[in-house]
PDB file of C-alpha atoms in Angstrom:
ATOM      1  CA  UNK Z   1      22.594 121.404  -6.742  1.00 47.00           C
ATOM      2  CA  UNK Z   2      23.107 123.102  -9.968  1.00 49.00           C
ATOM      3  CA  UNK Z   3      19.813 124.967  -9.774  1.00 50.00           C
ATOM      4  CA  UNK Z   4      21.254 126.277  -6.015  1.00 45.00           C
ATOM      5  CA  UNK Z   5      24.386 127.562  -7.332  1.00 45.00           C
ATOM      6  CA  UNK Z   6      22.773 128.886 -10.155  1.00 46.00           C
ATOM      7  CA  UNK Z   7      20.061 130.855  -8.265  1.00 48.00           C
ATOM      8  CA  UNK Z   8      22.887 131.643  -5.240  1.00 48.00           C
ATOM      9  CA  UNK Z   9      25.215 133.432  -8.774  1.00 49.00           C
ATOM     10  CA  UNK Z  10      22.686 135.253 -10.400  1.00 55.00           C
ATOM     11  CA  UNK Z  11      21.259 136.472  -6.741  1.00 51.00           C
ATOM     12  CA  UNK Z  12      25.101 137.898  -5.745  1.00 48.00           C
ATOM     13  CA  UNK Z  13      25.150 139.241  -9.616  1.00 52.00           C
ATOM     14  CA  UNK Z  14      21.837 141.433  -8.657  1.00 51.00           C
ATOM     15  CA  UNK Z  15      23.200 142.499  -5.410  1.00 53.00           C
ATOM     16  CA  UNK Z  16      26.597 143.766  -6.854  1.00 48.00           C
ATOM     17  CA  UNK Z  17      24.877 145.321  -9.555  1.00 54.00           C
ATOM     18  CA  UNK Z  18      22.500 147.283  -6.927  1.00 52.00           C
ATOM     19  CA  UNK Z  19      25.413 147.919  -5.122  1.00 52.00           C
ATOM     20  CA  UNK Z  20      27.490 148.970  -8.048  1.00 51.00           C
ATOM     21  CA  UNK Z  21      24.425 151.544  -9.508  1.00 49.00           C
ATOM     22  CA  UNK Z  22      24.133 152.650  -5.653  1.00 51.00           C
ATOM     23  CA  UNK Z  23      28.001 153.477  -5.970  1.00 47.00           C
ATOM     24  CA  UNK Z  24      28.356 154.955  -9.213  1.00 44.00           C
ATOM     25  CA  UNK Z  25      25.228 157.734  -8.238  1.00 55.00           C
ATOM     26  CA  UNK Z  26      27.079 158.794  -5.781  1.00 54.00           C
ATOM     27  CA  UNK Z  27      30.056 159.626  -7.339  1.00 52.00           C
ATOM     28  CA  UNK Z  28      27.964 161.118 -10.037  1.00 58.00           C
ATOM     29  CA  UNK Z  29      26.570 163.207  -7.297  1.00 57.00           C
ATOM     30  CA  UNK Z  30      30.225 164.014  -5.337  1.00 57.00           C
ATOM     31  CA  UNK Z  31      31.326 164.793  -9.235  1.00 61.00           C
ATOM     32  CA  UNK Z  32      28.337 167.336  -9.988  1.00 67.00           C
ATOM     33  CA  UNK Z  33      28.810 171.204  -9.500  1.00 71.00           C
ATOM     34  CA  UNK Z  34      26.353 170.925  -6.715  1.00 74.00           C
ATOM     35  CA  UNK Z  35      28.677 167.759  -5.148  1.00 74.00           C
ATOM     36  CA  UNK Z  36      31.123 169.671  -4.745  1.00 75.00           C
ATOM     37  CA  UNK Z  37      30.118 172.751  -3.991  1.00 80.00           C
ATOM     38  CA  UNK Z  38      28.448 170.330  -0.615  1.00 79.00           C
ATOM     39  CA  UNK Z  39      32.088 168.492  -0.283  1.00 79.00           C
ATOM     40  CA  UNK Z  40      33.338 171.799  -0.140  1.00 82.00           C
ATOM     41  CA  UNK Z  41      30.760 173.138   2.521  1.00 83.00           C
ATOM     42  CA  UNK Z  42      31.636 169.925   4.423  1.00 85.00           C
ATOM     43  CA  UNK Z  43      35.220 169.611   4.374  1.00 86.00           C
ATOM     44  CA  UNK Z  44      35.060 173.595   5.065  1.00 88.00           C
ATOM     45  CA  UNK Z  45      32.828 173.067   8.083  1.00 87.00           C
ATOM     46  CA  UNK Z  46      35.234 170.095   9.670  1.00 88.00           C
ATOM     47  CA  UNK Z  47      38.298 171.835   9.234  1.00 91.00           C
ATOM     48  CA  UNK Z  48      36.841 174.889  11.091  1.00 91.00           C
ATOM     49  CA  UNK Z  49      36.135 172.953  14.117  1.00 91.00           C
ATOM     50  CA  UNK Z  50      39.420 171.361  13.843  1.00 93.00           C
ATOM     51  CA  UNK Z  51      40.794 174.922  14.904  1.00 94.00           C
ATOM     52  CA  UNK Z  52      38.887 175.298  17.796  1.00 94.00           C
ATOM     53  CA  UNK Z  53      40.741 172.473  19.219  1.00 94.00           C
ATOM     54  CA  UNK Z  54      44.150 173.328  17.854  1.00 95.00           C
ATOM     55  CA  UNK Z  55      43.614 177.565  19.417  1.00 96.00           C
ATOM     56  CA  UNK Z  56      42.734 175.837  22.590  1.00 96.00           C
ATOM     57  CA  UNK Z  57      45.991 174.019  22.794  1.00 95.00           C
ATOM     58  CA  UNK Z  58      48.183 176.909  21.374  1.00 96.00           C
ATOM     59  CA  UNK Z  59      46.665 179.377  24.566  1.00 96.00           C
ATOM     60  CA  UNK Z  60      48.732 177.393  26.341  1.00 97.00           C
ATOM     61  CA  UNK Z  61      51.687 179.479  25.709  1.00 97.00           C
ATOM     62  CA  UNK Z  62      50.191 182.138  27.528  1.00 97.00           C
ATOM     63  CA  UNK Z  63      50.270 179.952  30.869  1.00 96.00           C
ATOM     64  CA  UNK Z  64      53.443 179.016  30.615  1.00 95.00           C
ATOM     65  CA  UNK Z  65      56.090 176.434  29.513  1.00 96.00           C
ATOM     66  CA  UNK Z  66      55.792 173.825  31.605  1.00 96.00           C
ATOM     67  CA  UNK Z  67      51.878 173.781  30.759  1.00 97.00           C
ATOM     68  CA  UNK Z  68      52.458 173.731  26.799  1.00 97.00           C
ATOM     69  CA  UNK Z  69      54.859 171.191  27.234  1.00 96.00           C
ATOM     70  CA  UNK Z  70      52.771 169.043  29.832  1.00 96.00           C
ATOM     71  CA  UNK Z  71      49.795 169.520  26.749  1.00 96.00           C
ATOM     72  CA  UNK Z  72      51.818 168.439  23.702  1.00 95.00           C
ATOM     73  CA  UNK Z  73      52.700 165.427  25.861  1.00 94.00           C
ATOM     74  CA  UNK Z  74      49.491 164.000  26.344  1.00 94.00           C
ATOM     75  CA  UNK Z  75      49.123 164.539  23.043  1.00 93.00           C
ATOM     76  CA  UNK Z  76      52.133 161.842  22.596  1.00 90.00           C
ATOM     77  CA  UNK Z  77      51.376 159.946  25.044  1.00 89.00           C
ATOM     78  CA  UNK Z  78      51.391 155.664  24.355  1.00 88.00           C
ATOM     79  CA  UNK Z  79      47.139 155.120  23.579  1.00 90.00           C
ATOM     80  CA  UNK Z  80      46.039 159.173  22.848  1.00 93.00           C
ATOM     81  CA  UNK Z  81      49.204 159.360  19.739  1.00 92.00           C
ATOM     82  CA  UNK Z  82      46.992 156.632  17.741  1.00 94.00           C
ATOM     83  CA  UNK Z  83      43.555 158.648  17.761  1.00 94.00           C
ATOM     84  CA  UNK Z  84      45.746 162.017  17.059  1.00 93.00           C
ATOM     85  CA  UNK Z  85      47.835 159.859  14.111  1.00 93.00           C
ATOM     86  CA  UNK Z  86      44.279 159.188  12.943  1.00 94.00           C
ATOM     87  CA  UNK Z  87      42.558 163.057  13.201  1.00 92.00           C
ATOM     88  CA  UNK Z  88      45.747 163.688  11.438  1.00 92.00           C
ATOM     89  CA  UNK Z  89      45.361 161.739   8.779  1.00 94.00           C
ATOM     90  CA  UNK Z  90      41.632 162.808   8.076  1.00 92.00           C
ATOM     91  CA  UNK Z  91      42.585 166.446   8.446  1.00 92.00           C
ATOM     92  CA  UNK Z  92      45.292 165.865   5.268  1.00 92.00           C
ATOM     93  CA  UNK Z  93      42.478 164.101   3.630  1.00 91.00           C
ATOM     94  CA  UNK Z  94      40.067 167.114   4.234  1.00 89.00           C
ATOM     95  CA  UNK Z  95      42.571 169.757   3.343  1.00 92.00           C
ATOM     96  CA  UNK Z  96      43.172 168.075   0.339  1.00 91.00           C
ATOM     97  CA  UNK Z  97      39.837 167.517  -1.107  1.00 88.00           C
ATOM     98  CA  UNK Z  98      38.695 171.359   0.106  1.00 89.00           C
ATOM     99  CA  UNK Z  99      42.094 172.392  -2.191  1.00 89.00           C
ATOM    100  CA  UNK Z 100      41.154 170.275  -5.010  1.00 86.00           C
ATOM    101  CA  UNK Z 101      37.378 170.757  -4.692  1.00 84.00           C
ATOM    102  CA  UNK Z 102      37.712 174.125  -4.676  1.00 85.00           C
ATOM    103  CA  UNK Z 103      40.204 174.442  -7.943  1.00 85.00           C
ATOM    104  CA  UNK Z 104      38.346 172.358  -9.661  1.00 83.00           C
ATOM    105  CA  UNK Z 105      34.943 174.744  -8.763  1.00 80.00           C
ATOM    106  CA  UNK Z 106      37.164 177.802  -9.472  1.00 80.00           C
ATOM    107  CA  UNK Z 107      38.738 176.212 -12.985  1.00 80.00           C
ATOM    108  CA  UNK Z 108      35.036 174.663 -14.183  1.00 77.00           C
ATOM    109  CA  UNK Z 109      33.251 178.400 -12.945  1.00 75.00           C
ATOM    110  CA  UNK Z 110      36.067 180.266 -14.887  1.00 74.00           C
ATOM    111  CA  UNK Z 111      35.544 178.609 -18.301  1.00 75.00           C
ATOM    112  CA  UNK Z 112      31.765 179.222 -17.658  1.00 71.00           C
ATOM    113  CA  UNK Z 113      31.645 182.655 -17.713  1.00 67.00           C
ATOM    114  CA  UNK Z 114      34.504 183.380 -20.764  1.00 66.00           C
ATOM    115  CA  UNK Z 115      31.702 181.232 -22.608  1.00 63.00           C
ATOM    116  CA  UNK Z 116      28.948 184.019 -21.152  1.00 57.00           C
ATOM    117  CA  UNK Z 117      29.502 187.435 -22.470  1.00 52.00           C
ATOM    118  CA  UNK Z 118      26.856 189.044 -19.751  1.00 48.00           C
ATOM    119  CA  UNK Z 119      29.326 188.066 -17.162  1.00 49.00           C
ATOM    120  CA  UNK Z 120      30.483 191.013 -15.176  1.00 49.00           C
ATOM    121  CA  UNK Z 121      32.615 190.596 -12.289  1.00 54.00           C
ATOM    122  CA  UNK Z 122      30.775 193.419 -10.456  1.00 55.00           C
ATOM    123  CA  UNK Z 123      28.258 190.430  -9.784  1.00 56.00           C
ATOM    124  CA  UNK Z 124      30.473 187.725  -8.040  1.00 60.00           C
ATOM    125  CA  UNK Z 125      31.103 188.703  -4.233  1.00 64.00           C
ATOM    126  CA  UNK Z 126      34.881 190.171  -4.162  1.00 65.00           C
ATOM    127  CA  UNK Z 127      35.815 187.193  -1.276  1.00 64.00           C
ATOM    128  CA  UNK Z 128      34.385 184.740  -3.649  1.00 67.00           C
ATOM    129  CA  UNK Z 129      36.917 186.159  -6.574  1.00 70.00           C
ATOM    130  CA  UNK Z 130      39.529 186.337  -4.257  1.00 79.00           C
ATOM    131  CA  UNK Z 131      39.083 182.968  -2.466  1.00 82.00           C
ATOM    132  CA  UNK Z 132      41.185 180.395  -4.691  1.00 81.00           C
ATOM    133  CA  UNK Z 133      44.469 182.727  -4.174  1.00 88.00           C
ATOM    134  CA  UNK Z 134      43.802 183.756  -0.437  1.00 90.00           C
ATOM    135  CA  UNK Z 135      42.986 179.599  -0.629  1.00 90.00           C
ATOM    136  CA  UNK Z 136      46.421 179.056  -2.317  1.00 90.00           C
ATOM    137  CA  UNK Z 137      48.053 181.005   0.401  1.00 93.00           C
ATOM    138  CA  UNK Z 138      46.927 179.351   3.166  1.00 94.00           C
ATOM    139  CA  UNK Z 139      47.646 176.379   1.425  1.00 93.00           C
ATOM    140  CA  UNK Z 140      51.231 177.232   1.507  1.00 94.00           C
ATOM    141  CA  UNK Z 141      50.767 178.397   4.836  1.00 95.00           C
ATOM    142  CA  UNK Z 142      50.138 174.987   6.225  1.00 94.00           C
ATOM    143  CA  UNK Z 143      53.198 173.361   4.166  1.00 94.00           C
ATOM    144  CA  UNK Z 144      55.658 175.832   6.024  1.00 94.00           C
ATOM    145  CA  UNK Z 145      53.104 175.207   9.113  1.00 93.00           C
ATOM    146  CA  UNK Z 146      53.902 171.258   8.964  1.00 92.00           C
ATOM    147  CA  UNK Z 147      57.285 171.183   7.720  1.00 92.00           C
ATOM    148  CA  UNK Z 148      58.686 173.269  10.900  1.00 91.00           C
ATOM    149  CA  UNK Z 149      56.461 172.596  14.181  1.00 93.00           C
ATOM    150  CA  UNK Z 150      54.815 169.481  13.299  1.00 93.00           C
ATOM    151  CA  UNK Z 151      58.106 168.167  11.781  1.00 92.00           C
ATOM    152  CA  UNK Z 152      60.202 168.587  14.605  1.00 92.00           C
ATOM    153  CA  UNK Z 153      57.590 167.974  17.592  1.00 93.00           C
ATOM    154  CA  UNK Z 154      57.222 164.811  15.742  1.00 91.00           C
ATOM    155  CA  UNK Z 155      60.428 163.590  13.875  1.00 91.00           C
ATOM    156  CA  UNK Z 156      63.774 165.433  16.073  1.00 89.00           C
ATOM    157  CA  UNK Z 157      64.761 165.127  19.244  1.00 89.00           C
ATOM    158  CA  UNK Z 158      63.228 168.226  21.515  1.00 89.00           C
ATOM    159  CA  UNK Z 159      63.683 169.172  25.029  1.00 91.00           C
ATOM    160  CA  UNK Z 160      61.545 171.904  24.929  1.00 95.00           C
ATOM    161  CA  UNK Z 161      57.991 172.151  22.604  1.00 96.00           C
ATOM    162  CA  UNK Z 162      57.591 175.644  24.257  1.00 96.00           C
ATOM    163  CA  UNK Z 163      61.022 177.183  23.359  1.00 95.00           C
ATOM    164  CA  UNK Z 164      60.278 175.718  19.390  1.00 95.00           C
ATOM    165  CA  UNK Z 165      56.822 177.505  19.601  1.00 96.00           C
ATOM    166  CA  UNK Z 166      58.739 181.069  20.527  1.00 96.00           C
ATOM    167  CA  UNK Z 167      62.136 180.085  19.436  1.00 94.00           C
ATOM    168  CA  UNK Z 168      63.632 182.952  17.011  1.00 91.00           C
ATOM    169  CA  UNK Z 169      64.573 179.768  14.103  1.00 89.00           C
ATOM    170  CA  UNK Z 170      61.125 179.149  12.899  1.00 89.00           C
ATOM    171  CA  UNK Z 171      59.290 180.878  15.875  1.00 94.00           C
ATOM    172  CA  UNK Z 172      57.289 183.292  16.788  1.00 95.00           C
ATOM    173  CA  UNK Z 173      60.175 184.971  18.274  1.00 94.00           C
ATOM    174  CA  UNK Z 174      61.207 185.743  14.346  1.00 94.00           C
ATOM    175  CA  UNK Z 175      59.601 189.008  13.521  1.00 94.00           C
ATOM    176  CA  UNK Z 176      59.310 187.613   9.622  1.00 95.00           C
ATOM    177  CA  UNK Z 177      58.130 184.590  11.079  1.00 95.00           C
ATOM    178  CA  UNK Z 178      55.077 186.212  13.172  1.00 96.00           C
ATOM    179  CA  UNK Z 179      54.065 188.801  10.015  1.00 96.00           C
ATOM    180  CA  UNK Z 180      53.376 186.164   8.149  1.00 96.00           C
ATOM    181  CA  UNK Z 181      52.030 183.988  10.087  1.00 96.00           C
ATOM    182  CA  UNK Z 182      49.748 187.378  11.299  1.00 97.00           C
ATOM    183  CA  UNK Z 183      48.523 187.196   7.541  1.00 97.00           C
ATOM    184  CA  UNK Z 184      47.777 184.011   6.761  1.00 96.00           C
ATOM    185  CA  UNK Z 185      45.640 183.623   9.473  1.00 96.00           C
ATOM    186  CA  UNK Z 186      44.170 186.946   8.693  1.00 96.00           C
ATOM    187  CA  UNK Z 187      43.617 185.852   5.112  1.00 95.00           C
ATOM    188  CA  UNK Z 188      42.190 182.633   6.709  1.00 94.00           C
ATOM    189  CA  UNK Z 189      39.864 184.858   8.330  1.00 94.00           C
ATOM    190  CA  UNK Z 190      38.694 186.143   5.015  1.00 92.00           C
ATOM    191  CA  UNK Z 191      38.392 183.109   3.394  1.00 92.00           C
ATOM    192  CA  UNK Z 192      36.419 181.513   5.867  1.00 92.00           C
ATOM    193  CA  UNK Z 193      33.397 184.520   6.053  1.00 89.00           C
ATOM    194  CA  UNK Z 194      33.396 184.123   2.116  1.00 87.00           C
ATOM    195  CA  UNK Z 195      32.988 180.216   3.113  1.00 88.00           C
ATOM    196  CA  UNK Z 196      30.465 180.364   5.605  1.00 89.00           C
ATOM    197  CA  UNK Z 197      28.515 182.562   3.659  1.00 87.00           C
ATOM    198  CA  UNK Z 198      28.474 180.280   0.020  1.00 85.00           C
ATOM    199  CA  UNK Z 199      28.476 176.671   2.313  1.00 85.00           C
ATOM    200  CA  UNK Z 200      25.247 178.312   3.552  1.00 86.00           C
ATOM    201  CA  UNK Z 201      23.685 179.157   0.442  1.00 85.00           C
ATOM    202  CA  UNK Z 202      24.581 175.216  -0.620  1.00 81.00           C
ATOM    203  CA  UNK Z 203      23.626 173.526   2.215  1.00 80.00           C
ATOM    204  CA  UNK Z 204      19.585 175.630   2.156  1.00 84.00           C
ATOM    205  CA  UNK Z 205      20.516 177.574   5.327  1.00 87.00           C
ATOM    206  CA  UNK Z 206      19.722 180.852   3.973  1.00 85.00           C
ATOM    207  CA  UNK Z 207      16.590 182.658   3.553  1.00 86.00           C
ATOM    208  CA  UNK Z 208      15.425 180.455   6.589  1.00 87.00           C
ATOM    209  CA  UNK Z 209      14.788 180.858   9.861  1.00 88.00           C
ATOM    210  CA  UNK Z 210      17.813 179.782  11.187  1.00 88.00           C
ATOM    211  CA  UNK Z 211      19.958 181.992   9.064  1.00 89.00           C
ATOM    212  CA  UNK Z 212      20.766 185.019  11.410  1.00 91.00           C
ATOM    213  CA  UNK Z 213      21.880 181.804  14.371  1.00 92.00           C
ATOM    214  CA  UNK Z 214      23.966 180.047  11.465  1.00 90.00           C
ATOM    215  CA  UNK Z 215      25.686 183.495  10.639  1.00 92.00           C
ATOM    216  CA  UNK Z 216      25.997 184.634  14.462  1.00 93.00           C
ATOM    217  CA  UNK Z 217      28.023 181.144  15.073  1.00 92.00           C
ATOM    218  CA  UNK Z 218      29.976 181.854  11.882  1.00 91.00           C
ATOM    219  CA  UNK Z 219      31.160 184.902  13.021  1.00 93.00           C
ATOM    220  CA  UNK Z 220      32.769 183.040  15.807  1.00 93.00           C
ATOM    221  CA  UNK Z 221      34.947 180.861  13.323  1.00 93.00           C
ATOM    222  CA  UNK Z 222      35.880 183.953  10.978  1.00 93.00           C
ATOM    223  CA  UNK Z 223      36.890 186.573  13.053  1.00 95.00           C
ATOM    224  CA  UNK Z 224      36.995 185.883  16.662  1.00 96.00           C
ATOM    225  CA  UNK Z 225      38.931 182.491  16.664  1.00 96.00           C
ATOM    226  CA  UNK Z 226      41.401 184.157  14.021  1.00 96.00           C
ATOM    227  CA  UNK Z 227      42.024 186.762  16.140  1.00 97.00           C
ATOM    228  CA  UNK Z 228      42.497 184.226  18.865  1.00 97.00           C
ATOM    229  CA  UNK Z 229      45.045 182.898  16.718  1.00 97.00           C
ATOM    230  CA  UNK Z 230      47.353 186.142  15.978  1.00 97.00           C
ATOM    231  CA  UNK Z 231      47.060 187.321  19.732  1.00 97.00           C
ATOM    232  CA  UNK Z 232      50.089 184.419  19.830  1.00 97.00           C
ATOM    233  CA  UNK Z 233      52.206 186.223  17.423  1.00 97.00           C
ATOM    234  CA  UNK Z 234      51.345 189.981  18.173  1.00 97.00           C
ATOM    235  CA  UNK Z 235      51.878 189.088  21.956  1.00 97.00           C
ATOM    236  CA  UNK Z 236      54.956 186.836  21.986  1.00 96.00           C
ATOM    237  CA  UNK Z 237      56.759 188.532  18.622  1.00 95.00           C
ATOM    238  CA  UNK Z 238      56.355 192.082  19.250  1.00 95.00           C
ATOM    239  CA  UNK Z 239      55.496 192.488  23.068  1.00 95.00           C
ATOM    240  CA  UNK Z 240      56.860 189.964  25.436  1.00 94.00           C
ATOM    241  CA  UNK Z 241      58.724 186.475  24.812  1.00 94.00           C
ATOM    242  CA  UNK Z 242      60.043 185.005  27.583  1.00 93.00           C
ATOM    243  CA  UNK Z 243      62.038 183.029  25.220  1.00 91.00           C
ATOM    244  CA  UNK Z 244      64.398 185.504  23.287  1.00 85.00           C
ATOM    245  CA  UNK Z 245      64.806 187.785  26.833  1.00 77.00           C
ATOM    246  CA  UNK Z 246      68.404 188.539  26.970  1.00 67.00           C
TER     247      UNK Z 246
END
């Protein structure tokens, strides 16, 4: 019996220690300039798709009130609030690894070159220079983003989602409002050609075959789904809100 519990210890010793060397090369690989430079690519890639769902529930506006309100109900509704409480979550989780992953890439690449005295900026891409502040404004973008629609479709008491959306409080029927939230998603724009360009280059996509398809689908997320996105301000803060009508 001895001999059993013996062999049974030192067996589940091996297998943790596998498992343990199986653990720790990963996170030597997530931790690795070329980790993250692929946890950037990835979390970049997810959170693009996550606006094609988000622009198709914001054309609502254009149809009308009772149909945005109808949408961001089902959204609420008793079994559907549980998978959206979980996207949620993993959306936070991906915004906040791209931010810190891409600091981090930005604050490591940075004390690289001071140490190289070849180093001209003339050879780094101007979006790529640019992309940790057009990052950090974005970033700030998304606070304000959160802290007025999603906190009060979620956490006050509203009779109308629609009348929020193009209110004149924290709506697009406030001209300050709508300019910036024209420029962040412009910046976005610029940000995310810059990172479907680079999460190309990482992930072996260019130089191959497939590079002029990957690029031709990029353009989709970098320019035509922004521009989606500020039709809703241009149109409803400068042209026509049914909302703020006198």
């Amino acid at each position: 019996n001895i001999h059993v519990f013996v062999f049974l210890f030192i067996k589940i010793g091996y297998k943790i220690s596998i498992s343990t060397h199986k653990f720790m090369s990963i996170f030597q690989i997530l931790t690795s300039s070329i980790g993250r430079k692929i946890l950037m690519a990835i979390t970049g890639l997810l959170l693009s798709f996550f606006m094609v769902f988000h622009l198709f529930g914001n054309l609502f506006l254009f149809v009308g009130e009772e149909a945005f309100n109808s949408y961001v109900g089902k959204l609420k509704g008793p079994i559907v609030i549980y998978f959206v409480r979980v996207a949620e979550f993993f959306l936070l989780l991906f915004v906040l690894s791209h931010a810190y992953t891409g600091i981090l890439l930005w604050y490591k690449n940075r004390q690289a070159k001071q140490k190289e005295t070849s180093y001209s900026k003339k050879n780094t891409p101007q979006p790529a220079r640019y992309a940790v502040f057009t990052g950090s404004f974005i970033f700030i973008f998304l606070v304000t983003h959160w802290s007025t629609f999603w906190y009060r479709f979620n956490f006050e008491s509203v009779e109308s989602y629609y009348r929020v959306v193009l209110g004149n409080e924290v709506g697009f029927g406030n001209p300050i409002f709508s300019i910036f939230y024209i420029v962040a998603i412009a910046l976005l724009g610029y940000h995310l050609k810059h990172g479907f360009i680079s999460a190309g280059q990482t992930l072996g996509i260019k130089g191959t075959k497939y590079e002029k398809t990957y690029l031709s689908i990029a353009s989709l997320f970098w320019l035509w789904i922004p521009l989606g996105f500020i039709s809703i301000p241009l149109w409803f803060g400068f042209v026509y809100n049914p909302v703020t009508l006198p």
